[in-house]
Coordinates of C-alpha atoms in Angstrom, one line a residue:
H1 CA -61.9 -5.8 27.3
A2 CA -58.6 -5.9 29.1
D3 CA -56.2 -3.2 30.0
Y4 CA -52.5 -3.7 29.0
S5 CA -49.3 -2.1 30.1
L6 CA -46.2 -2.3 28.0
A7 CA -42.7 -1.3 29.1
V8 CA -39.7 -1.3 26.7
L9 CA -36.3 -1.2 28.3
L10 CA -33.2 -0.8 26.2
D11 CA -29.6 -0.9 27.3
T12 CA -26.7 -0.3 25.1
A13 CA -25.4 -3.8 25.4
T14 CA -28.7 -5.1 23.9
A15 CA -29.2 -2.3 21.4
Y16 CA -25.7 -2.8 19.8
G17 CA -25.6 -6.5 20.0
S18 CA -22.8 -6.8 22.5
A19 CA -21.3 -3.5 23.4
P20 CA -21.4 0.1 22.2
P21 CA -19.2 0.8 19.1
E22 CA -15.6 1.7 19.9
R23 CA -14.6 5.1 18.5
V24 CA -11.6 5.0 16.1
M25 CA -9.5 8.1 16.0
L26 CA -6.7 8.3 13.5
D27 CA -3.5 10.1 14.5
A28 CA -2.9 13.4 12.8
G29 CA -1.7 12.8 9.2
A30 CA -2.4 9.1 9.4
D31 CA -4.5 7.4 6.8
A32 CA -4.9 4.0 8.4
A33 CA -5.8 2.4 11.7
R34 CA -5.1 -1.2 12.7
L35 CA -7.6 -3.0 15.0
D36 CA -6.8 -6.3 16.7
G37 CA -9.6 -8.1 18.4
A38 CA -11.7 -11.3 18.8
L39 CA -15.3 -12.3 18.2
D40 CA -16.6 -14.6 20.9
A41 CA -18.0 -18.0 20.0
G42 CA -21.7 -17.5 19.0
G43 CA -21.5 -13.9 20.3
G44 CA -22.4 -10.6 18.8
P45 CA -20.5 -8.5 16.4
R46 CA -17.7 -6.0 17.1
Q47 CA -18.5 -2.4 16.0
Y48 CA -16.3 0.6 15.4
V49 CA -17.4 4.1 14.7
L50 CA -15.4 6.8 12.9
A51 CA -16.0 10.2 11.5
L52 CA -15.6 10.4 7.7
Q53 CA -15.8 13.2 5.1
A54 CA -17.7 13.1 1.9
A55 CA -15.8 11.6 -1.1
Q56 CA -13.3 9.7 1.1
L57 CA -12.7 6.1 0.1
L58 CA -12.8 3.7 3.1
S59 CA -11.2 0.3 2.7
V60 CA -11.7 -2.3 5.4
V61 CA -9.4 -5.4 5.2
V62 CA -9.8 -8.1 7.8
H63 CA -7.7 -11.3 8.3
S64 CA -9.1 -13.8 10.8
S65 CA -7.8 -16.9 12.5
G66 CA -10.9 -19.2 12.7
A67 CA -13.8 -18.2 10.5
P68 CA -14.6 -15.9 7.6
I69 CA -15.6 -12.4 8.9
Q70 CA -18.3 -10.3 7.2
I71 CA -17.8 -6.6 7.0
A72 CA -20.6 -4.0 7.0
V73 CA -20.4 -0.2 6.9
E74 CA -23.5 1.9 7.8
D75 CA -24.1 5.6 7.8
Q76 CA -26.3 7.6 10.1
A77 CA -29.2 7.5 7.6
G78 CA -29.2 3.7 7.6
Q79 CA -27.5 3.2 4.2
R80 CA -25.5 0.0 4.5
W81 CA -22.7 -1.7 2.5
V82 CA -21.8 -5.3 3.1
S83 CA -18.9 -7.4 1.9
E84 CA -20.1 -9.8 -0.8
S85 CA -17.9 -12.7 -0.1
T86 CA -14.8 -13.8 1.7
D87 CA -11.6 -15.3 0.4
G88 CA -11.1 -17.9 3.1
L89 CA -10.0 -16.0 6.2
A90 CA -9.5 -12.7 4.4
S91 CA -12.3 -10.2 3.8
E92 CA -12.4 -6.7 2.2
L93 CA -14.9 -4.0 1.6
T94 CA -14.3 -0.6 0.0
V95 CA -16.9 2.2 0.2
Q96 CA -17.0 5.6 -1.4
I97 CA -18.3 7.8 1.4
P98 CA -21.4 9.8 0.1
R99 CA -21.7 12.4 2.9
A100 CA -19.8 13.6 6.0
G101 CA -20.7 12.0 9.3
N102 CA -20.2 9.1 11.6
Y103 CA -20.0 5.6 10.1
I104 CA -20.2 2.3 11.9
V105 CA -18.0 -0.6 10.8
T106 CA -19.4 -4.0 11.9
L107 CA -17.4 -7.2 11.9
S108 CA -19.3 -10.4 12.4
A109 CA -18.6 -14.2 12.1
P110 CA -21.1 -17.1 11.5
L111 CA -23.0 -18.0 14.6
A112 CA -21.6 -21.6 14.5
A113 CA -18.0 -20.2 14.5
G114 CA -15.9 -20.6 17.6
Q115 CA -13.9 -17.7 19.0
T116 CA -12.3 -15.9 16.0
N117 CA -9.3 -13.6 16.4
Y118 CA -8.9 -10.9 13.7
Q119 CA -6.7 -8.1 12.5
A120 CA -8.6 -5.3 10.7
T121 CA -7.1 -2.4 8.8
L122 CA -9.1 0.7 8.1
L123 CA -7.6 2.7 5.2
L124 CA -8.7 6.1 4.1
Q125 CA -7.9 7.7 0.7

């Protein structure tokens, strides 16, 4: 019979894959935000968080320079929507928001991809 000790240490860089999600704030009266960025070669995804209202329609459109980018949207309860397929270097996902709250938009590229630059547009209707 042996005694064991276990310690679990989490930091935000590990917990979120690479860095904590970046908060997206739309300007007053605006219905879209443009996000330019890059996914590092073999690195983790980029995440953005935004506050949404029930019944809003969120469309995420991404154009990339090097590899197809998968889009995922997740709510606080863990419900997740993922883009089905990509059309070359363009990806799109539209989600009808079921309840008010914070939603995380995750952009990821295949592990084998090199650095991939992207332009993402978040459109609210």
